[in-house]
Amino acid sequence: MKQKFDIGIIGAGLSGLTLANSLLSKKINNFILFEKAFKNDKTYSFWSGPGLFDIKKKLNIRIKKEWSQIEVKVKGKSYIIDLGHYRYACYESKLVLQELYKRVVTKGIKVERGSLIKHIKKINDNWEINLDRKKILLKNVADSRPNNKFEDKYPSLKQVFIGSEIISNEKIFNENTATLMDFFESKKNVIFTYVLPFSKTRALVETTFFSHEINFKEVDALHKKTLKNFNIKEILRTEKAVLPMSPYFEERADNQYFKIGNFGGASRPASGYAFTRIALWANQIDIKNQFTYKLINHKKNYLTNWLDKIFLSVLRSNPKEAPKIFQIFFTKVPIASVIRFLSDQARLIDYLAIVLKLPKIIMLRGLLNLYVK
Ligand SMILES: Cc1cc2nc3c(=O)[nH]c(=O)nc-3n(C[C@H](O)[C@H](O)[C@H](O)COP(=O)(O)OP(=O)(O)OC[C@H]3O[C@@H](n4cnc5c(N)ncnc54)[C@H](O)[C@@H]3O)c2cc1C
């Protein structure tokens, strides 16, 4: 049996379902999704506020918790930054993906669940996927499967982290303040704890390494040690992942084959965050009508990518300077510029503010290392 669709989306995760919703909003429905197994046990966080693309409204998703202040901690000293009209907010992946998925199935879109896609062949003008006894022909493929191999080329890094949502026996958390980075001193990696307090006793505590290698044993040992500081009553769930932090990704679509999501350039090189990029990208897809549309890859903003490259170069070649750089970044650059830059919506003035405030010699060394390493 043969079935034919205009678009096949591999992976009904964040990028696949966001794309699906964007297509539906433009009345395109001749597409199919393939998903090997739904796994929705993480939280996504991103920034919101004046002038930023309103993802919450666009995707119609519900917030788990938002914060009006963030904290950066260096050598035990705490820097609290007031976000003004901006917010840092957290969303449950389960609710986000369920909501996006519900709209897809309500519109009668076919989802092949339990389909582990391995081979895709090009046959004449179509891509072909074989499922049991079915052949599925696709004009376009949007593929969000993760790569087995992470980019290693300098200055690429990996974000390796383990997080636990915990309940403490004591009221130890300040509900208004998300701790973005509480740094450990290290000459080898950039290491910090990330704490999202959902109430006075409940929080997500994450141990994160920006690292050249993937060493979960090391991350896990530090994570266990860190958790001891929180007088834990219960661990509700644990998340663990490696995210790409690389300025290199293929932008060109090859024969109507589009790599999307974390491994297709959605992951922000200097932070590993991908939610905002995915939402912006899906919104930019140029759709004139249901027959005239063009899928696109994630696009690089060259200035952002270049600054991220320098950031990564500093983090990779000089990790012990990272706490100081992040402290300056969050406390000396106006917070609106920081947030717009981190949200891929920077204006010229934001780039200028960042370049002027960051320590020149360290950043220049980072820039030089890009050419000599
Ligand atoms: C634990 C964790 C926390 C994160 N937190 C944040 C955050 O706070 N803020 C932020 O901006 N970003 C965050 N990210 C990064 C990013 O936003 C997410 O990883 C996001 O899910 C990326 O979307 P995606 O579509 O690329 O991948 P996914 O959402 O993982 O979707 C890929 C889908 O493809 C399916 N799949 C894989 N292989 C196959 C196959 N062979 N056949 C069929 N289906 C397949 C998978 O089952 C999955 O459903 C986080 C990532 C992780 C892992």
CSV table of C-alpha atoms and ligand atoms in Angstrom, one decimal:
chain,number,residue,atom,x,y,z
A,1,MET,CA,0.0,0.0,0.0
A,2,LYS,CA,1.2,3.5,-0.9
A,3,GLN,CA,0.3,6.8,0.8
A,4,LYS,CA,1.5,10.2,-0.3
A,5,PHE,CA,1.8,13.4,1.6
A,6,ASP,CA,3.3,16.8,1.0
A,7,ILE,CA,5.3,16.9,4.2
A,8,GLY,CA,6.5,14.2,6.6
A,9,ILE,CA,7.5,15.4,10.0
A,10,ILE,CA,9.8,13.0,11.8
A,11,GLY,CA,9.4,13.4,15.6
A,12,ALA,CA,6.4,14.8,17.3
A,13,GLY,CA,8.5,16.6,19.9
A,14,LEU,CA,8.7,20.4,20.3
A,15,SER,CA,9.9,21.3,16.8
A,16,GLY,CA,7.8,18.8,15.0
A,17,LEU,CA,4.6,19.7,16.8
A,18,THR,CA,5.3,23.5,16.6
A,19,LEU,CA,5.8,23.1,12.8
A,20,ALA,CA,2.6,21.1,12.6
A,21,ASN,CA,0.6,23.8,14.4
A,22,SER,CA,2.1,26.5,12.2
A,23,LEU,CA,1.1,24.6,9.1
A,24,LEU,CA,-2.4,24.0,10.4
A,25,SER,CA,-2.7,27.7,11.2
A,26,LYS,CA,-2.1,28.4,7.5
A,27,LYS,CA,-4.6,25.7,6.5
A,28,ILE,CA,-2.0,23.2,5.3
A,29,ASN,CA,-3.0,19.7,6.3
A,30,ASN,CA,-1.6,17.3,3.8
A,31,PHE,CA,1.1,16.1,6.2
A,32,ILE,CA,2.0,13.2,8.5
A,33,LEU,CA,3.9,12.9,11.7
A,34,PHE,CA,6.1,10.0,12.8
A,35,GLU,CA,6.9,9.5,16.5
A,36,LYS,CA,8.8,6.6,18.0
A,37,ALA,CA,7.6,7.2,21.7
A,38,PHE,CA,6.2,10.2,23.4
A,39,LYS,CA,8.4,11.2,26.4
A,40,ASN,CA,7.2,14.4,28.1
A,41,ASP,CA,9.0,14.7,31.4
A,42,LYS,CA,10.9,18.0,31.2
A,43,THR,CA,10.3,21.7,31.7
A,44,TYR,CA,11.1,24.4,29.1
A,45,SER,CA,11.9,27.9,30.2
A,46,PHE,CA,12.3,31.1,28.2
A,47,TRP,CA,12.0,34.8,28.4
A,48,SER,CA,8.9,37.0,27.8
A,49,GLY,CA,8.2,40.7,27.9
A,50,PRO,CA,7.9,43.9,25.9
A,51,GLY,CA,8.8,43.7,22.2
A,52,LEU,CA,9.5,39.9,22.3
A,53,PHE,CA,7.6,37.5,20.1
A,54,ASP,CA,4.7,36.3,22.4
A,55,ILE,CA,5.2,32.6,22.3
A,56,LYS,CA,2.7,31.9,25.1
A,57,LYS,CA,-0.1,33.6,23.2
A,58,LYS,CA,0.9,32.3,19.8
A,59,LEU,CA,1.0,28.6,21.0
A,60,ASN,CA,-1.7,29.2,23.5
A,61,ILE,CA,0.2,27.4,26.3
A,62,ARG,CA,-0.1,27.5,30.1
A,63,ILE,CA,2.8,28.7,32.3
A,64,LYS,CA,3.9,26.5,35.2
A,65,LYS,CA,5.6,29.5,37.0
A,66,GLU,CA,7.3,32.8,36.1
A,67,TRP,CA,9.8,34.9,37.9
A,68,SER,CA,10.4,38.6,38.1
A,69,GLN,CA,14.0,38.3,39.4
A,70,ILE,CA,17.0,36.2,38.5
A,71,GLU,CA,20.1,35.5,40.5
A,72,VAL,CA,23.7,34.9,39.4
A,73,LYS,CA,26.1,33.7,42.1
A,74,VAL,CA,29.9,33.9,41.8
A,75,LYS,CA,32.3,32.8,44.5
A,76,GLY,CA,29.4,32.7,47.0
A,77,LYS,CA,28.4,36.3,46.2
A,78,SER,CA,24.8,36.7,45.1
A,79,TYR,CA,23.7,39.2,42.3
A,80,ILE,CA,20.0,39.7,42.1
A,81,ILE,CA,18.7,41.2,38.9
A,82,ASP,CA,15.3,42.7,38.6
A,83,LEU,CA,13.7,41.9,35.3
A,84,GLY,CA,11.4,45.0,35.1
A,85,HIS,CA,8.6,44.2,32.7
A,86,TYR,CA,10.3,41.0,31.5
A,87,ARG,CA,9.8,37.6,33.0
A,88,TYR,CA,11.6,34.3,33.0
A,89,ALA,CA,8.9,31.6,32.7
A,90,CYS,CA,8.8,27.8,32.9
A,91,TYR,CA,6.4,25.5,31.1
A,92,GLU,CA,5.8,21.7,31.6
A,93,SER,CA,6.7,19.9,28.4
A,94,LYS,CA,3.9,17.5,29.0
A,95,LEU,CA,1.3,20.2,28.9
A,96,VAL,CA,2.9,22.1,26.0
A,97,LEU,CA,3.2,19.0,23.8
A,98,GLN,CA,-0.2,17.6,24.8
A,99,GLU,CA,-1.8,21.0,23.8
A,100,LEU,CA,0.1,21.1,20.5
A,101,TYR,CA,-0.7,17.4,19.8
A,102,LYS,CA,-4.4,17.8,20.6
A,103,ARG,CA,-4.8,20.4,17.9
A,104,VAL,CA,-3.0,18.2,15.4
A,105,VAL,CA,-5.2,15.2,15.9
A,106,THR,CA,-8.4,17.2,16.2
A,107,LYS,CA,-7.7,18.4,12.7
A,108,GLY,CA,-7.5,14.8,11.5
A,109,ILE,CA,-3.7,14.8,10.9
A,110,LYS,CA,-2.2,11.3,10.7
A,111,VAL,CA,0.3,10.5,13.4
A,112,GLU,CA,2.2,7.2,13.0
A,113,ARG,CA,2.9,6.5,16.7
A,114,GLY,CA,5.5,3.9,17.7
A,115,SER,CA,7.3,4.4,14.4
A,116,LEU,CA,11.1,4.4,14.8
A,117,ILE,CA,12.2,5.9,11.5
A,118,LYS,CA,15.6,4.7,10.4
A,119,HIS,CA,15.8,4.7,6.6
A,120,ILE,CA,14.5,7.3,4.2
A,121,LYS,CA,15.2,6.9,0.6
A,122,LYS,CA,15.0,9.4,-2.3
A,123,ILE,CA,13.0,7.9,-5.1
A,124,ASN,CA,12.6,10.3,-8.1
A,125,ASP,CA,10.9,13.4,-6.7
A,126,ASN,CA,9.8,11.9,-3.4
A,127,TRP,CA,11.2,10.7,-0.2
A,128,GLU,CA,10.1,7.2,0.8
A,129,ILE,CA,9.6,5.7,4.2
A,130,ASN,CA,8.8,2.0,4.7
A,131,LEU,CA,6.5,1.2,7.6
A,132,ASP,CA,5.5,-2.4,8.1
A,133,ARG,CA,3.7,-3.2,4.9
A,134,LYS,CA,3.1,0.5,3.9
A,135,LYS,CA,5.2,2.7,1.7
A,136,ILE,CA,4.8,6.4,2.5
A,137,LEU,CA,5.9,8.9,-0.1
A,138,LEU,CA,6.7,12.5,0.9
A,139,LYS,CA,7.5,15.6,-1.1
A,140,ASN,CA,9.2,17.2,1.9
A,141,VAL,CA,10.8,15.8,5.0
A,142,ALA,CA,11.3,17.8,8.2
A,143,ASP,CA,13.5,15.7,10.4
A,144,SER,CA,13.9,16.4,14.1
A,145,ARG,CA,15.7,13.2,15.1
A,146,PRO,CA,18.8,13.8,17.2
A,147,ASN,CA,22.2,13.1,15.8
A,148,ASN,CA,24.2,10.4,17.2
A,149,LYS,CA,27.3,12.5,17.0
A,150,PHE,CA,27.8,16.0,18.5
A,151,GLU,CA,29.8,18.6,16.6
A,152,ASP,CA,33.3,18.7,18.0
A,153,LYS,CA,34.8,21.5,15.9
A,154,TYR,CA,36.3,24.3,18.0
A,155,PRO,CA,34.6,26.2,19.8
A,156,SER,CA,31.6,23.8,20.1
A,157,LEU,CA,30.7,22.5,23.5
A,158,LYS,CA,28.1,20.2,25.0
A,159,GLN,CA,25.7,21.1,27.7
A,160,VAL,CA,25.5,18.1,30.0
A,161,PHE,CA,23.0,18.3,32.8
A,162,ILE,CA,21.1,16.4,35.5
A,163,GLY,CA,18.1,18.0,37.2
A,164,SER,CA,15.8,16.9,40.0
A,165,GLU,CA,12.5,18.4,40.9
A,166,ILE,CA,12.6,18.2,44.7
A,167,ILE,CA,10.5,18.9,47.8
A,168,SER,CA,12.5,20.2,50.8
A,169,ASN,CA,11.6,19.7,54.4
A,170,GLU,CA,12.2,23.4,54.9
A,171,LYS,CA,10.9,26.6,53.4
A,172,ILE,CA,14.3,27.4,51.8
A,173,PHE,CA,13.4,28.8,48.3
A,174,ASN,CA,12.6,32.3,47.4
A,175,GLU,CA,9.7,31.9,45.0
A,176,ASN,CA,10.3,35.2,43.2
A,177,THR,CA,13.9,34.5,42.1
A,178,ALA,CA,15.1,32.0,39.7
A,179,THR,CA,18.8,31.2,40.2
A,180,LEU,CA,20.2,31.0,36.6
A,181,MET,CA,23.8,30.3,37.5
A,182,ASP,CA,25.4,29.5,40.8
A,183,PHE,CA,28.9,28.8,39.8
A,184,PHE,CA,31.5,26.2,40.9
A,185,GLU,CA,35.2,27.1,40.4
A,186,SER,CA,36.7,24.9,37.7
A,187,LYS,CA,39.6,25.1,35.4
A,188,LYS,CA,38.3,22.4,33.1
A,189,ASN,CA,34.6,23.1,32.6
A,190,VAL,CA,31.9,25.7,33.2
A,191,ILE,CA,29.9,24.3,36.0
A,192,PHE,CA,26.9,25.7,37.8
A,193,THR,CA,23.7,25.0,39.6
A,194,TYR,CA,20.4,26.2,38.2
A,195,VAL,CA,17.4,26.5,40.6
A,196,LEU,CA,13.8,27.1,39.6
A,197,PRO,CA,11.7,27.5,42.7
A,198,PHE,CA,8.1,26.6,42.2
A,199,SER,CA,7.2,27.3,45.9
A,200,LYS,CA,9.0,27.8,49.1
A,201,THR,CA,9.6,24.1,49.4
A,202,ARG,CA,9.6,22.9,45.9
A,203,ALA,CA,12.1,23.5,43.1
A,204,LEU,CA,13.9,22.1,40.1
A,205,VAL,CA,17.6,21.9,40.9
A,206,GLU,CA,19.9,21.3,38.0
A,207,THR,CA,23.7,20.6,37.8
A,208,THR,CA,25.0,21.8,34.5
A,209,PHE,CA,28.4,21.4,32.8
A,210,PHE,CA,29.4,23.3,29.6
A,211,SER,CA,31.9,20.8,28.6
A,212,HIS,CA,34.0,19.5,25.7
A,213,GLU,CA,33.3,15.9,26.7
A,214,ILE,CA,30.3,14.0,28.0
A,215,ASN,CA,30.9,12.7,31.5
A,216,PHE,CA,27.7,11.9,33.2
A,217,LYS,CA,29.5,10.2,36.1
A,218,GLU,CA,31.1,13.5,37.1
A,219,VAL,CA,27.9,15.5,36.7
A,220,ASP,CA,26.0,12.9,38.7
A,221,ALA,CA,28.5,12.9,41.5
A,222,LEU,CA,28.3,16.7,41.8
A,223,HIS,CA,24.6,16.7,41.5
A,224,LYS,CA,24.2,14.3,44.4
A,225,LYS,CA,26.5,16.4,46.5
A,226,THR,CA,24.6,19.6,45.6
A,227,LEU,CA,21.2,18.0,46.5
A,228,LYS,CA,22.4,17.4,50.0
A,229,ASN,CA,22.2,21.2,50.6
A,230,PHE,CA,18.5,21.2,50.2
A,231,ASN,CA,17.3,19.0,53.0
A,232,ILE,CA,15.3,16.8,50.7
A,233,LYS,CA,12.0,15.2,51.7
A,234,GLU,CA,11.2,13.8,48.2
A,235,ILE,CA,12.6,13.7,44.7
A,236,LEU,CA,9.7,14.0,42.3
A,237,ARG,CA,11.4,13.4,39.0
A,238,THR,CA,14.8,13.6,37.4
A,239,GLU,CA,15.8,14.9,33.9
A,240,LYS,CA,19.1,14.3,32.3
A,241,ALA,CA,20.4,15.4,28.8
A,242,VAL,CA,23.1,16.5,26.6
A,243,LEU,CA,22.4,19.5,24.3
A,244,PRO,CA,24.5,20.8,21.5
A,245,MET,CA,26.2,24.1,21.9
A,246,SER,CA,27.7,24.7,18.5
A,247,PRO,CA,27.8,27.6,16.0
A,248,TYR,CA,28.0,25.2,13.1
A,249,PHE,CA,24.9,23.7,11.5
A,250,GLU,CA,23.8,23.1,8.0
A,251,GLU,CA,21.3,25.8,6.8
A,252,ARG,CA,20.8,24.5,3.3
A,253,ALA,CA,17.9,22.3,2.6
A,254,ASP,CA,19.0,19.3,0.6
A,255,ASN,CA,16.4,18.1,-2.0
A,256,GLN,CA,13.5,19.1,0.1
A,257,TYR,CA,15.0,17.5,3.2
A,258,PHE,CA,15.0,19.8,6.2
A,259,LYS,CA,16.9,19.1,9.4
A,260,ILE,CA,14.9,20.8,12.3
A,261,GLY,CA,15.0,21.1,16.0
A,262,ASN,CA,18.0,20.8,18.4
A,263,PHE,CA,20.3,19.2,15.9
A,264,GLY,CA,19.2,21.4,13.0
A,265,GLY,CA,20.3,24.7,14.5
A,266,ALA,CA,17.4,25.4,16.9
A,267,SER,CA,19.8,25.0,19.9
A,268,ARG,CA,21.3,28.4,20.7
A,269,PRO,CA,25.1,27.9,20.6
A,270,ALA,CA,25.9,29.9,23.8
A,271,SER,CA,23.1,28.5,26.0
A,272,GLY,CA,21.6,25.3,24.5
A,273,TYR,CA,18.1,26.9,24.7
A,274,ALA,CA,15.9,26.1,21.8
A,275,PHE,CA,12.3,26.9,22.6
A,276,THR,CA,12.3,30.5,21.3
A,277,ARG,CA,14.2,29.7,18.2
A,278,ILE,CA,11.8,26.9,17.3
A,279,ALA,CA,8.8,29.2,17.9
A,280,LEU,CA,10.3,32.0,15.8
A,281,TRP,CA,11.3,29.7,13.0
A,282,ALA,CA,7.9,28.0,12.7
A,283,ASN,CA,6.3,31.4,12.6
A,284,GLN,CA,8.6,32.6,9.8
A,285,ILE,CA,7.6,29.8,7.4
A,286,ASP,CA,6.5,31.5,4.3
A,287,ILE,CA,3.1,30.2,3.4
A,288,LYS,CA,1.2,32.0,0.7
A,289,ASN,CA,-1.6,29.5,0.5
A,290,GLN,CA,-2.1,25.8,0.8
A,291,PHE,CA,-0.2,25.0,-2.4
A,292,THR,CA,2.4,27.7,-2.4
A,293,TYR,CA,4.7,27.4,0.6
A,294,LYS,CA,8.3,26.9,1.3
A,295,LEU,CA,9.7,25.0,4.3
A,296,ILE,CA,12.8,26.5,5.7
A,297,ASN,CA,15.7,25.5,7.9
A,298,HIS,CA,16.6,27.3,11.1
A,299,LYS,CA,18.5,30.4,9.9
A,300,LYS,CA,21.6,31.9,11.4
A,301,ASN,CA,21.7,35.5,12.4
A,302,TYR,CA,25.3,36.2,11.6
A,303,LEU,CA,25.9,38.8,14.3
A,304,THR,CA,24.4,36.6,17.0
A,305,ASN,CA,26.2,33.5,15.8
A,306,TRP,CA,29.5,35.4,15.7
A,307,LEU,CA,29.1,36.7,19.3
A,308,ASP,CA,28.1,33.2,20.4
A,309,LYS,CA,31.1,31.8,18.7
A,310,ILE,CA,33.4,34.2,20.7
A,311,PHE,CA,31.5,33.4,23.9
A,312,LEU,CA,32.0,29.7,23.3
A,313,SER,CA,35.6,30.2,22.4
A,314,VAL,CA,36.2,31.9,25.8
A,315,LEU,CA,34.2,29.2,27.6
A,316,ARG,CA,36.1,26.4,26.0
A,317,SER,CA,39.6,27.8,26.2
A,318,ASN,CA,39.3,29.7,29.4
A,319,PRO,CA,36.4,28.2,31.5
A,320,LYS,CA,37.7,29.6,34.8
A,321,GLU,CA,36.9,33.1,33.5
A,322,ALA,CA,33.2,32.1,32.7
A,323,PRO,CA,31.7,33.1,36.1
A,324,LYS,CA,33.1,36.6,35.8
A,325,ILE,CA,31.9,37.0,32.2
A,326,PHE,CA,28.4,35.8,33.0
A,327,GLN,CA,28.3,38.0,36.1
A,328,ILE,CA,29.3,41.1,34.0
A,329,PHE,CA,26.9,40.0,31.2
A,330,PHE,CA,23.9,39.9,33.6
A,331,THR,CA,24.7,42.7,35.9
A,332,LYS,CA,26.4,45.4,33.7
A,333,VAL,CA,24.5,45.1,30.4
A,334,PRO,CA,21.0,46.5,30.6
A,335,ILE,CA,18.7,43.5,31.3
A,336,ALA,CA,16.4,44.3,28.3
A,337,SER,CA,19.4,44.0,26.0
A,338,VAL,CA,20.5,40.7,27.6
A,339,ILE,CA,17.0,39.2,27.3
A,340,ARG,CA,16.5,40.3,23.7
A,341,PHE,CA,20.0,38.9,22.8
A,342,LEU,CA,19.2,35.6,24.6
A,343,SER,CA,15.9,35.5,22.8
A,344,ASP,CA,17.3,35.9,19.3
A,345,GLN,CA,15.6,39.3,19.0
A,346,ALA,CA,18.5,41.6,19.6
A,347,ARG,CA,18.6,45.1,18.1
A,348,LEU,CA,21.8,46.9,17.1
A,349,ILE,CA,21.8,48.8,20.4
A,350,ASP,CA,21.8,45.5,22.3
A,351,TYR,CA,24.8,44.2,20.4
A,352,LEU,CA,26.6,47.4,21.2
A,353,ALA,CA,25.7,47.3,24.9
A,354,ILE,CA,27.1,43.8,25.1
A,355,VAL,CA,30.3,44.4,23.2
A,356,LEU,CA,31.0,47.6,25.2
A,357,LYS,CA,30.5,46.0,28.6
A,358,LEU,CA,32.2,42.7,28.3
A,359,PRO,CA,35.9,42.5,29.3
A,360,LYS,CA,37.8,43.4,26.2
A,361,ILE,CA,41.0,41.4,26.7
A,362,ILE,CA,39.3,38.1,27.6
A,363,MET,CA,36.9,38.5,24.7
A,364,LEU,CA,39.7,39.4,22.2
A,365,ARG,CA,41.6,36.3,23.3
A,366,GLY,CA,38.5,34.3,22.7
A,367,LEU,CA,38.2,35.9,19.2
A,368,LEU,CA,41.9,35.1,18.4
A,369,ASN,CA,41.5,31.5,19.6
A,370,LEU,CA,38.9,31.1,16.9
A,371,TYR,CA,41.6,31.5,14.3
A,372,VAL,CA,44.5,29.7,15.9
A,373,LYS,CA,42.8,26.6,17.4
B,1,LIG,C1,15.7,18.1,29.8
B,1,LIG,C2,15.7,19.2,28.9
B,1,LIG,C3,15.4,20.5,29.3
B,1,LIG,C4,15.4,21.6,28.4
B,1,LIG,N1,15.1,22.8,28.8
B,1,LIG,C5,15.0,23.8,28.0
B,1,LIG,C6,14.6,25.1,28.4
B,1,LIG,O1,14.4,25.3,29.6
B,1,LIG,N2,14.5,26.1,27.5
B,1,LIG,C7,14.8,25.9,26.2
B,1,LIG,O2,14.7,26.9,25.4
B,1,LIG,N3,15.2,24.7,25.7
B,1,LIG,C8,15.3,23.7,26.6
B,1,LIG,N4,15.7,22.4,26.1
B,1,LIG,C9,16.1,22.3,24.7
B,1,LIG,C10,15.0,22.2,23.7
B,1,LIG,O3,14.1,23.2,23.8
B,1,LIG,C11,14.3,20.8,23.8
B,1,LIG,O4,15.3,19.8,23.7
B,1,LIG,C12,13.3,20.6,22.7
B,1,LIG,O5,12.5,19.5,23.1
B,1,LIG,C13,13.9,20.5,21.3
B,1,LIG,O6,12.9,20.1,20.4
B,1,LIG,P1,13.2,19.0,19.3
B,1,LIG,O7,12.0,18.9,18.5
B,1,LIG,O8,14.5,19.3,18.6
B,1,LIG,O9,13.4,17.7,20.1
B,1,LIG,P2,12.4,16.8,20.9
B,1,LIG,O10,11.4,17.7,21.5
B,1,LIG,O11,13.1,15.9,21.7
B,1,LIG,O12,11.6,16.0,19.7
B,1,LIG,C14,12.2,15.0,18.9
B,1,LIG,C15,11.2,13.9,18.8
B,1,LIG,O13,11.7,13.0,17.8
B,1,LIG,C16,11.3,11.7,18.3
B,1,LIG,N5,12.3,10.7,17.6
B,1,LIG,C17,13.6,10.6,17.9
B,1,LIG,N6,14.1,9.7,17.1
B,1,LIG,C18,13.1,9.2,16.3
B,1,LIG,C19,13.0,8.2,15.3
B,1,LIG,N7,14.1,7.5,14.9
B,1,LIG,N8,11.8,8.0,14.7
B,1,LIG,C20,10.7,8.7,15.1
B,1,LIG,N9,10.7,9.7,16.1
B,1,LIG,C21,11.9,9.9,16.7
B,1,LIG,C22,11.6,11.7,19.8
B,1,LIG,O14,10.9,10.7,20.5
B,1,LIG,C23,11.0,13.1,20.1
B,1,LIG,O15,9.6,13.1,20.4
B,1,LIG,C24,15.7,21.3,27.0
B,1,LIG,C25,16.0,20.1,26.6
B,1,LIG,C26,16.0,19.0,27.5
B,1,LIG,C27,16.4,17.6,27.0
